[in-house]
Coordinates of C-alpha atoms (C1' of nucleotides) in Angstrom, one line a residue:
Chain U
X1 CA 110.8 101.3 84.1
X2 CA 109.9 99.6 81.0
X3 CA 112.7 99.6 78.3
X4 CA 115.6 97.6 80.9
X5 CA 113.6 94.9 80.6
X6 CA 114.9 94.4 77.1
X7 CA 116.9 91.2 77.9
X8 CA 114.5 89.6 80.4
X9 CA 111.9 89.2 77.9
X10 CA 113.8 88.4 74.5
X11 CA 110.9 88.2 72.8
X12 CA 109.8 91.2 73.1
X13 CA 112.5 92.9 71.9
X14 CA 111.8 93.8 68.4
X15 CA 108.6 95.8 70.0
X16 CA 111.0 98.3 71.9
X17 CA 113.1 99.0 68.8
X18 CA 110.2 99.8 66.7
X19 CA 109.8 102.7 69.0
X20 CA 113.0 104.3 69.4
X21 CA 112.4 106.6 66.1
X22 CA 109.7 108.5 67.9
X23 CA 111.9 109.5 71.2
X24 CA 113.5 112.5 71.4
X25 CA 117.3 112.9 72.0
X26 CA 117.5 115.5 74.9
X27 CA 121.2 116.9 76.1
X28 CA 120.8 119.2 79.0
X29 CA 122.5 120.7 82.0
X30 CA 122.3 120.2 85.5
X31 CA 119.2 121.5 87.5
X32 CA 117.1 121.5 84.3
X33 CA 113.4 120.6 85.0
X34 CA 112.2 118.0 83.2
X35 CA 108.5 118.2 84.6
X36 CA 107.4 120.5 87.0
X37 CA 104.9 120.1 89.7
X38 CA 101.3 121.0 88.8
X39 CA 101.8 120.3 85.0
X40 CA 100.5 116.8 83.4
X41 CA 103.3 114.5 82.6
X42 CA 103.3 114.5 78.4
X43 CA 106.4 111.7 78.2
X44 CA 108.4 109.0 79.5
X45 CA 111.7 109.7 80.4
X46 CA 114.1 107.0 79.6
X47 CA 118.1 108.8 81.0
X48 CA 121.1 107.5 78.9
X49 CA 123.3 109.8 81.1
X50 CA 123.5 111.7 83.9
X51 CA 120.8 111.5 87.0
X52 CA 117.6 112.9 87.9
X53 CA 115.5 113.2 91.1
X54 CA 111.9 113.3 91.8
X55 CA 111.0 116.0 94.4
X56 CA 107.9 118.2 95.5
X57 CA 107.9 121.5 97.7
X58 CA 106.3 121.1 101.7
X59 CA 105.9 124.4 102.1
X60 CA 108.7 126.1 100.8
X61 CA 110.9 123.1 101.9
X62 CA 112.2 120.8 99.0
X63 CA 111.8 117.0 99.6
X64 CA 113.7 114.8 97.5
X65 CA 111.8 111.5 96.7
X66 CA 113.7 109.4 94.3
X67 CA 116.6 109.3 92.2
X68 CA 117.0 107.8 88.9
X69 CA 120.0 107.1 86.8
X70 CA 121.5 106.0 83.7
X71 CA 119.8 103.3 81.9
X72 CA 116.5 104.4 84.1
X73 CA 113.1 105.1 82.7
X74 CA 110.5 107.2 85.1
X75 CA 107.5 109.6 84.8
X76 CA 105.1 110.9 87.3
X77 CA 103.0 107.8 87.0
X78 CA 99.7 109.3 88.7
X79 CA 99.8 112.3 86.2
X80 CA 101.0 110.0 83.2
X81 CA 98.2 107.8 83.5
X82 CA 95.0 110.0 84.9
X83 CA 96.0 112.8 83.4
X84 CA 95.7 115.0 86.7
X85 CA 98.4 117.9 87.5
X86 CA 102.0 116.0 89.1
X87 CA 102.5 116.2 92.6
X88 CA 106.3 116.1 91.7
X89 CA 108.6 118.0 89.8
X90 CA 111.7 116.2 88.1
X91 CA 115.5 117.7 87.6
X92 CA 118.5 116.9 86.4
X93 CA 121.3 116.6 89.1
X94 CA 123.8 116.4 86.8
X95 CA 124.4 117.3 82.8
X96 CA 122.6 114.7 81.4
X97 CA 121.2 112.9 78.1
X98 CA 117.6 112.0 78.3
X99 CA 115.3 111.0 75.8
X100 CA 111.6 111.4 76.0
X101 CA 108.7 109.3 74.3
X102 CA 105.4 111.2 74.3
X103 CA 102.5 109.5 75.8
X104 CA 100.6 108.4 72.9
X105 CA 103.8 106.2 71.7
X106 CA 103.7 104.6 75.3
X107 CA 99.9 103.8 74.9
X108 CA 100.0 102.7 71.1
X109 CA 103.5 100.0 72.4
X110 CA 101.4 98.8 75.2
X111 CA 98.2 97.8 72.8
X112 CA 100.6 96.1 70.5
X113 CA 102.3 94.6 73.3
X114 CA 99.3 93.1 75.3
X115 CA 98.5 90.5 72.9
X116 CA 102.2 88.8 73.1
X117 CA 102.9 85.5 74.9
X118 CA 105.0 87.0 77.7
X119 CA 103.3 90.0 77.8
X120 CA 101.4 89.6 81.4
X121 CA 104.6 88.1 82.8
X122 CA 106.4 91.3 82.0
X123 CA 103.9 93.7 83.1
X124 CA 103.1 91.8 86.5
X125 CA 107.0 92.2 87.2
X126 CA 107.5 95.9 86.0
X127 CA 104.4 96.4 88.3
X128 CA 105.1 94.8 91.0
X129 CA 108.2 95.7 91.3
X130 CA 107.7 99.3 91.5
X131 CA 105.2 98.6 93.9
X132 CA 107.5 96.7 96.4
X133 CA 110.3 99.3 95.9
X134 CA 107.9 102.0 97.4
X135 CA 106.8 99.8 99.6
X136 CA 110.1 98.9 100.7
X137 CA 110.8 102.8 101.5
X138 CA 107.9 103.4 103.2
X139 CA 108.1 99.9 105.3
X140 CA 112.0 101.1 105.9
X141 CA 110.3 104.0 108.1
X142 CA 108.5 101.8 110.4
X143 CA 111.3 99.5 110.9
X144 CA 114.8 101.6 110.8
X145 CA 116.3 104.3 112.4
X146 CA 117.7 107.3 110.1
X147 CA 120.9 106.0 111.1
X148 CA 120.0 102.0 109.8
X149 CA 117.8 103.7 106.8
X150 CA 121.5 105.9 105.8
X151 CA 123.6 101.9 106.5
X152 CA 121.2 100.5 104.5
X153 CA 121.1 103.1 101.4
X154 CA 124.9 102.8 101.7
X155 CA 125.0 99.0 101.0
X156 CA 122.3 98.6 98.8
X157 CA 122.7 101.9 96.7
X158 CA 125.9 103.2 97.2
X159 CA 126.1 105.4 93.6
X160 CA 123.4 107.3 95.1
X161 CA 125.7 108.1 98.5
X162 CA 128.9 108.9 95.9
X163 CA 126.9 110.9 93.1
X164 CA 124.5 113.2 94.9
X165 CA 124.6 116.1 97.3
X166 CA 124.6 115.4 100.7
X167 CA 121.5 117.7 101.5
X168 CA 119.4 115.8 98.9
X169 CA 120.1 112.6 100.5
X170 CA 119.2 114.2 103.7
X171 CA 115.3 114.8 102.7
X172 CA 114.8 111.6 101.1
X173 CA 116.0 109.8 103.7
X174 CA 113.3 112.2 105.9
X175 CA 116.3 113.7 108.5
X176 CA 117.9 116.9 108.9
X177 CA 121.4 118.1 107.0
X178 CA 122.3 118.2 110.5
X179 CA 121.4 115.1 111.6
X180 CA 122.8 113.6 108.8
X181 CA 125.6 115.1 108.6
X182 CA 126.0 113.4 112.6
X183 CA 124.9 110.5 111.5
X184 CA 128.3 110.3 109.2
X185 CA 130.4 111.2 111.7
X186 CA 128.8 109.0 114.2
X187 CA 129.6 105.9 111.6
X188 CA 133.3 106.9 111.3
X189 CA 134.3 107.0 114.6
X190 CA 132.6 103.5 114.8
X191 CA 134.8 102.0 111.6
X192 CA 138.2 103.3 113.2
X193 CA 138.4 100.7 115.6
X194 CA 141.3 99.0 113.2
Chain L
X1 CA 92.9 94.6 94.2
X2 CA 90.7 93.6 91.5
X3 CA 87.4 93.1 91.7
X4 CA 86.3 96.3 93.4
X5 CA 87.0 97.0 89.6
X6 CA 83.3 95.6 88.5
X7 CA 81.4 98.9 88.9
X8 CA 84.0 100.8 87.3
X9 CA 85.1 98.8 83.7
X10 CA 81.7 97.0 83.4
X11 CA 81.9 95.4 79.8
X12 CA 84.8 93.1 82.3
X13 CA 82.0 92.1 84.6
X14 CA 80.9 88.8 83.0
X15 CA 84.7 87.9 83.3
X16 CA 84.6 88.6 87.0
X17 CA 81.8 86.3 87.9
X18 CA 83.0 83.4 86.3
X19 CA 85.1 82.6 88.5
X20 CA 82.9 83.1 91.6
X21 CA 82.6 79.2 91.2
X22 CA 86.5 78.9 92.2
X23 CA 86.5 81.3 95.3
X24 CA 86.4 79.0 99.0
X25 CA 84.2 81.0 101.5
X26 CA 85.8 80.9 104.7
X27 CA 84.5 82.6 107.9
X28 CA 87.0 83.2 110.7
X29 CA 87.1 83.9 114.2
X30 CA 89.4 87.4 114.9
X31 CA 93.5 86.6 115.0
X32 CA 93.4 84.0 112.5
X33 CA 96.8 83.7 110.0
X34 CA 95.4 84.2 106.2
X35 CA 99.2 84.0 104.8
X36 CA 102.5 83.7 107.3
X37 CA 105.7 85.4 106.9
X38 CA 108.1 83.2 105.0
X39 CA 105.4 80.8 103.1
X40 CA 104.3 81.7 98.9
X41 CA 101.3 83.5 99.0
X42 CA 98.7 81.2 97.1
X43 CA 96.0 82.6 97.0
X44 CA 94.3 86.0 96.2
X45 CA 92.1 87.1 99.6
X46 CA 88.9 89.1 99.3
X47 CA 86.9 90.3 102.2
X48 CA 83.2 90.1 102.4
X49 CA 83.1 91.4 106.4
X50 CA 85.6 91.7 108.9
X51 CA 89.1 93.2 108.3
X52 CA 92.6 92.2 108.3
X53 CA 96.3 93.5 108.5
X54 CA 99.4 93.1 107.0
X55 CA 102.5 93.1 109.3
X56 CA 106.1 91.6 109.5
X57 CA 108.2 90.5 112.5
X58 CA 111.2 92.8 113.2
X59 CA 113.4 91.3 116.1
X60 CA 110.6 90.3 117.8
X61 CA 108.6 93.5 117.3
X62 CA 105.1 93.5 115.4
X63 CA 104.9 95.7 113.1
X64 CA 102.4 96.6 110.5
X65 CA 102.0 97.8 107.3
X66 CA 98.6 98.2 106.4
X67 CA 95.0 97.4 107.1
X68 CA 92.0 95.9 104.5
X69 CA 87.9 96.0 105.2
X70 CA 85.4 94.8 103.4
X71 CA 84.9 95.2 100.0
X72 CA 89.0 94.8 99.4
X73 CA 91.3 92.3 98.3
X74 CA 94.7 91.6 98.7
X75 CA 97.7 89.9 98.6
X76 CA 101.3 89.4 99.0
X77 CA 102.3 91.1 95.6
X78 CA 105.7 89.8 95.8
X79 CA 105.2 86.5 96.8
X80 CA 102.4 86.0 94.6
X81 CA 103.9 87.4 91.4
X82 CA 107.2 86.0 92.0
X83 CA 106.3 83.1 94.1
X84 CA 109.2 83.8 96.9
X85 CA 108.3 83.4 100.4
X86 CA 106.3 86.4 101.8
X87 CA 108.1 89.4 104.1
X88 CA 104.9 89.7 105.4
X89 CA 102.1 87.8 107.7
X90 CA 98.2 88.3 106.9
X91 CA 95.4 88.1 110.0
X92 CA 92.7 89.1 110.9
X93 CA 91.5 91.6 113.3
X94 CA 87.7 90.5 113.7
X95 CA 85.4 88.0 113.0
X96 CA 85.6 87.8 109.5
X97 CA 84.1 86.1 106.3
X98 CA 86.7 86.3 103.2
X99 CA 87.1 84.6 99.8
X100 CA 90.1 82.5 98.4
X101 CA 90.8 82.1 95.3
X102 CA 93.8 80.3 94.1
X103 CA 96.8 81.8 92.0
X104 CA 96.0 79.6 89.0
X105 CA 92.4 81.2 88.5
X106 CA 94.0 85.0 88.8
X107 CA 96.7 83.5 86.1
X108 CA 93.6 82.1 84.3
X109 CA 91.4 85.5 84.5
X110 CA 94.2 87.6 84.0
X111 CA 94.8 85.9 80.3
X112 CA 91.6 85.9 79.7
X113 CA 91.2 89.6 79.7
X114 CA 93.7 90.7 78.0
X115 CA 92.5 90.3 74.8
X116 CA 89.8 92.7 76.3
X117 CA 89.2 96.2 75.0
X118 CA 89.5 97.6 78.2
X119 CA 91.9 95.6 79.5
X120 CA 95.3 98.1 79.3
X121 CA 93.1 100.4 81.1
X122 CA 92.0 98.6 83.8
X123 CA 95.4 97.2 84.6
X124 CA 97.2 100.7 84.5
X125 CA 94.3 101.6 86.7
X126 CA 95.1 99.0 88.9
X127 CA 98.6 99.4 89.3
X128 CA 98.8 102.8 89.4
X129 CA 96.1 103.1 92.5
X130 CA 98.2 100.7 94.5
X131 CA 101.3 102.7 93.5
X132 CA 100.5 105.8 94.0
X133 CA 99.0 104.8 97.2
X134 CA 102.4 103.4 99.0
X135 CA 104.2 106.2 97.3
X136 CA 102.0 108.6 99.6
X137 CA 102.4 106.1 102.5
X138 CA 106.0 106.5 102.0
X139 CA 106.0 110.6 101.4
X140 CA 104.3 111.1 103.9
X141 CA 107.7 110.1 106.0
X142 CA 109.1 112.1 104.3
X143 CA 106.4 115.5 104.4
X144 CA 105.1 114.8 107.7
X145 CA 105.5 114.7 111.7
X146 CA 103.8 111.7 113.4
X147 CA 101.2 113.9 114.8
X148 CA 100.3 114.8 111.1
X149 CA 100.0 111.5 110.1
X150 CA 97.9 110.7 112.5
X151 CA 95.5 113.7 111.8
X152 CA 95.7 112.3 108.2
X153 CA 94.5 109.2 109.1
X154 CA 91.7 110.8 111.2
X155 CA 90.5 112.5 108.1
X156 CA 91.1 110.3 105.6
X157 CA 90.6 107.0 106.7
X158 CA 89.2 107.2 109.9
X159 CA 87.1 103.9 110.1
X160 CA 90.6 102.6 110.7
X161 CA 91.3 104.7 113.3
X162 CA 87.5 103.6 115.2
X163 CA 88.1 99.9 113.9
X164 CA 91.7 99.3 115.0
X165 CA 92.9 99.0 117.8
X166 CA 95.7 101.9 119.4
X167 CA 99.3 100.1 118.8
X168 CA 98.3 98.5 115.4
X169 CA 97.7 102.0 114.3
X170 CA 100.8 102.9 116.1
X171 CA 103.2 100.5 114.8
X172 CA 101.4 101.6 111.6
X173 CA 102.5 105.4 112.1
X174 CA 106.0 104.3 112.9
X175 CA 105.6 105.6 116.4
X176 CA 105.7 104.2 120.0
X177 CA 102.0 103.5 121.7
X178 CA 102.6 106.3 124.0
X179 CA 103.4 108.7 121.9
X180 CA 100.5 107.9 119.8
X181 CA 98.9 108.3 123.4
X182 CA 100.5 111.4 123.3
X183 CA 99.4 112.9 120.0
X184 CA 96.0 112.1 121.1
X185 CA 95.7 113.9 124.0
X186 CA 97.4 116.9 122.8
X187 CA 95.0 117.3 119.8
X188 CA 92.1 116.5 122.5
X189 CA 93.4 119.2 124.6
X190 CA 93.0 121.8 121.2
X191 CA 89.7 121.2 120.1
X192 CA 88.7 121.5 123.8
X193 CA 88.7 125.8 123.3
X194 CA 84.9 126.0 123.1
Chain K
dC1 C1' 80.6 85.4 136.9
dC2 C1' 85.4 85.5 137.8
dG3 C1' 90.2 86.2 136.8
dG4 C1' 93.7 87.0 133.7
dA5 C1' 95.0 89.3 129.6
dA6 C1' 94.6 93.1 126.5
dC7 C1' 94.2 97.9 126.1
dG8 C1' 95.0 102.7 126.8
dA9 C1' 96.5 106.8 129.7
dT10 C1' 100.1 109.0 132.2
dA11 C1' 104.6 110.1 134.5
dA12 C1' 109.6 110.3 134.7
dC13 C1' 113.6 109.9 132.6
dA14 C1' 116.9 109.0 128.5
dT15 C1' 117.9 109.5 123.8
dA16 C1' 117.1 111.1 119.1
dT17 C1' 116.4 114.7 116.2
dG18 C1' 115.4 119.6 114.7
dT19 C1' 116.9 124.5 114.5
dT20 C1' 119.9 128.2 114.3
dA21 C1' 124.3 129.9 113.8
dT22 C1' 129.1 129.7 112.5
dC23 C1' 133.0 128.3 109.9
dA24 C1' 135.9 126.2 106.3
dA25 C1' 136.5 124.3 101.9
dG26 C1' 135.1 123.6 97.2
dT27 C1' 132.6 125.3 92.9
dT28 C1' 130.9 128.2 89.6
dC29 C1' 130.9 131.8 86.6
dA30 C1' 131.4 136.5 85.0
Chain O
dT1 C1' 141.1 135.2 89.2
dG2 C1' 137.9 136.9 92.7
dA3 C1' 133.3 137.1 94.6
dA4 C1' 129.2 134.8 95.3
dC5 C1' 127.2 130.6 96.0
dT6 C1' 127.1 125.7 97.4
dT7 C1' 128.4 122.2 100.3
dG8 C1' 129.4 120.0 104.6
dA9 C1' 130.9 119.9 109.4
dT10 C1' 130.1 121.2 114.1
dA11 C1' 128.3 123.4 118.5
dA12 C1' 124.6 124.8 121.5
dC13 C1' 120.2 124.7 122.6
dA14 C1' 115.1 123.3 122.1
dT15 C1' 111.9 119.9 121.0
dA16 C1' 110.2 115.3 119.8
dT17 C1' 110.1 110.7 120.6
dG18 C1' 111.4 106.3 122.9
dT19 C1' 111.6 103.4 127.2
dT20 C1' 110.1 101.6 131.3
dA21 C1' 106.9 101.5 134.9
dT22 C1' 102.4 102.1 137.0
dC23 C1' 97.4 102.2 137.1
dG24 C1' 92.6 101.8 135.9
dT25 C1' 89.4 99.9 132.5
dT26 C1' 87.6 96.8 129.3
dC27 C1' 87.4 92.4 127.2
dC28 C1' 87.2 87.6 126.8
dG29 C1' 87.5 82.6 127.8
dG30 C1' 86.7 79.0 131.2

DNA sequence: CCGGAACGATAACATATGTTATCAAGTTCA
DNA sequence: TGAACTTGATAACATATGTTATCGTTCCGG
């Protein structure tokens, strides 16, 4: 979310590497929570290797909202910057290497950052292009069926389809395992016209 | 977007009104185009009275994405930052009176605040509201049945619900007019236990 | 003030999707 | 290596939602 913009801004550059003594090097194993719903998000999460979803619990019933991979950075961005409990937790889906940057390094970057040439260029894209990612997901709702939503995440995002459990997929894409699960087979059938 | 901001960051209110001089008043009559799908949004759009929606055309069906009133502002984030045409048409839905002001004064303003103590704030502020806010949009696909969204709504933001007409805010829900017919009837039916 | 258009409710039917249960294959770990 | 767990497919049934059509009401422009 902020350090893969390291070779679209140049300039930049030698503002990231200052940093990179105060991160943490973190190896862990799959299903290891790296921040867990209700707590305030201390760190940025930058993932050298391995993957990571963001997911919160309806009720008993896990729902899998994003998933991040190597070369990623995330946090719970609500809790990160207000402070307030996170409505998500984060996990590891696979073993992974992570390292984290506590808060106060992100903060202290940003104020040396804001006063560089290119430094509202780079902010309006990271921003904005989180913004029309989510807004992307949610607009995929109104306009596509599961079915178009699964093509689409297929196309666009296949590593997701190859490197992630099939019931994760499933909740972020807001179906049934079930339904899913037809929705495969339904596709299939359709490709073996050869 | 930004200048519901004044009340909130004040020592940035001199900053604000100096470029009151560059806004166009424009006063228009309901189901007027602000912005169409496919042109660069250039202009930032702030509304004094009225209220407007954002929506797209998918094979021939309207759908929309979300609704402004007054006191908001708004653009096409996308097309403004990265000046590519916009996914997404802007009209209004009444009589209306809004502001333009042009992308080269928000550059302008934007640089000049920077240097700004409270600038990093106010733009994390910023960002994250309107992040965080189509996040939700988006979980709530995920989290919720139509008929919960819709009692969301009610709650939540239910000057949209008196304001809008019934298959913006359907198209909105990602459900069918009559099912949003539907939903309403049902829940009328429940509270009627008196 | 009239007439057409927009709006919203409802019914009937078709399709999509959820739920529960079962089974087979693959994975993990003691 | 074997037992427990995880994963994914499928069937059968229940429910949710879409589609099309009809009707009455409201709204708006000439």
């Amino acid at each position: 979310m902020l350090f893969h913009f390291k070779t679209q801004f140049p300039t930049l550059n030698p503002f990231w590497d200052k940093y990179l003594e105060f991160q943490t090097r973190l190896e862990v194993p799959a299903k290891t929570i790296l921040l867990e719903e209700g707590k305030v998000s201390q760190q940025y999460i930058f993932i050298e290797k391995g993957c990571v979803r963001a997911f919160f619990n309806n009720n008993g019933i896990d729902k899998t909202v994003q998933f991040f991979f190597e070369n990623e950075g995330l946090t719970s961005l609500d809790s990160f910057v207000n402070n307030t409990p996170s409505l998500s937790s984060i996990e590891t889906l696979e073993p992974s290497v992570v390292y984290l940057l506590p808060k106060q390094y992100v903060t202290q970057l940003l104020e040396e950052l804001r006063h560089e040439p290119d430094f509202m260029q780079m902010i309006l894209q990271i921003f904005a292009r989180r913004q029309i990612h989510y807004m992307n997901e949610f607009v995929s709702f109104i306009r596509d069926t599961p079915e178009v939503r699964y093509q689409r995440l297929l196309n666009e995002r296949p590593h997701i389809v190859q490197r992630v459990a099939q019931h994760y997929i499933a909740s972020y894409l807001g179906v049934s395992t079930v339904h899913l699960s037809r929705i495969k087979s339904k596709l299939a059938k359709g490709k073996s016209h050869f």
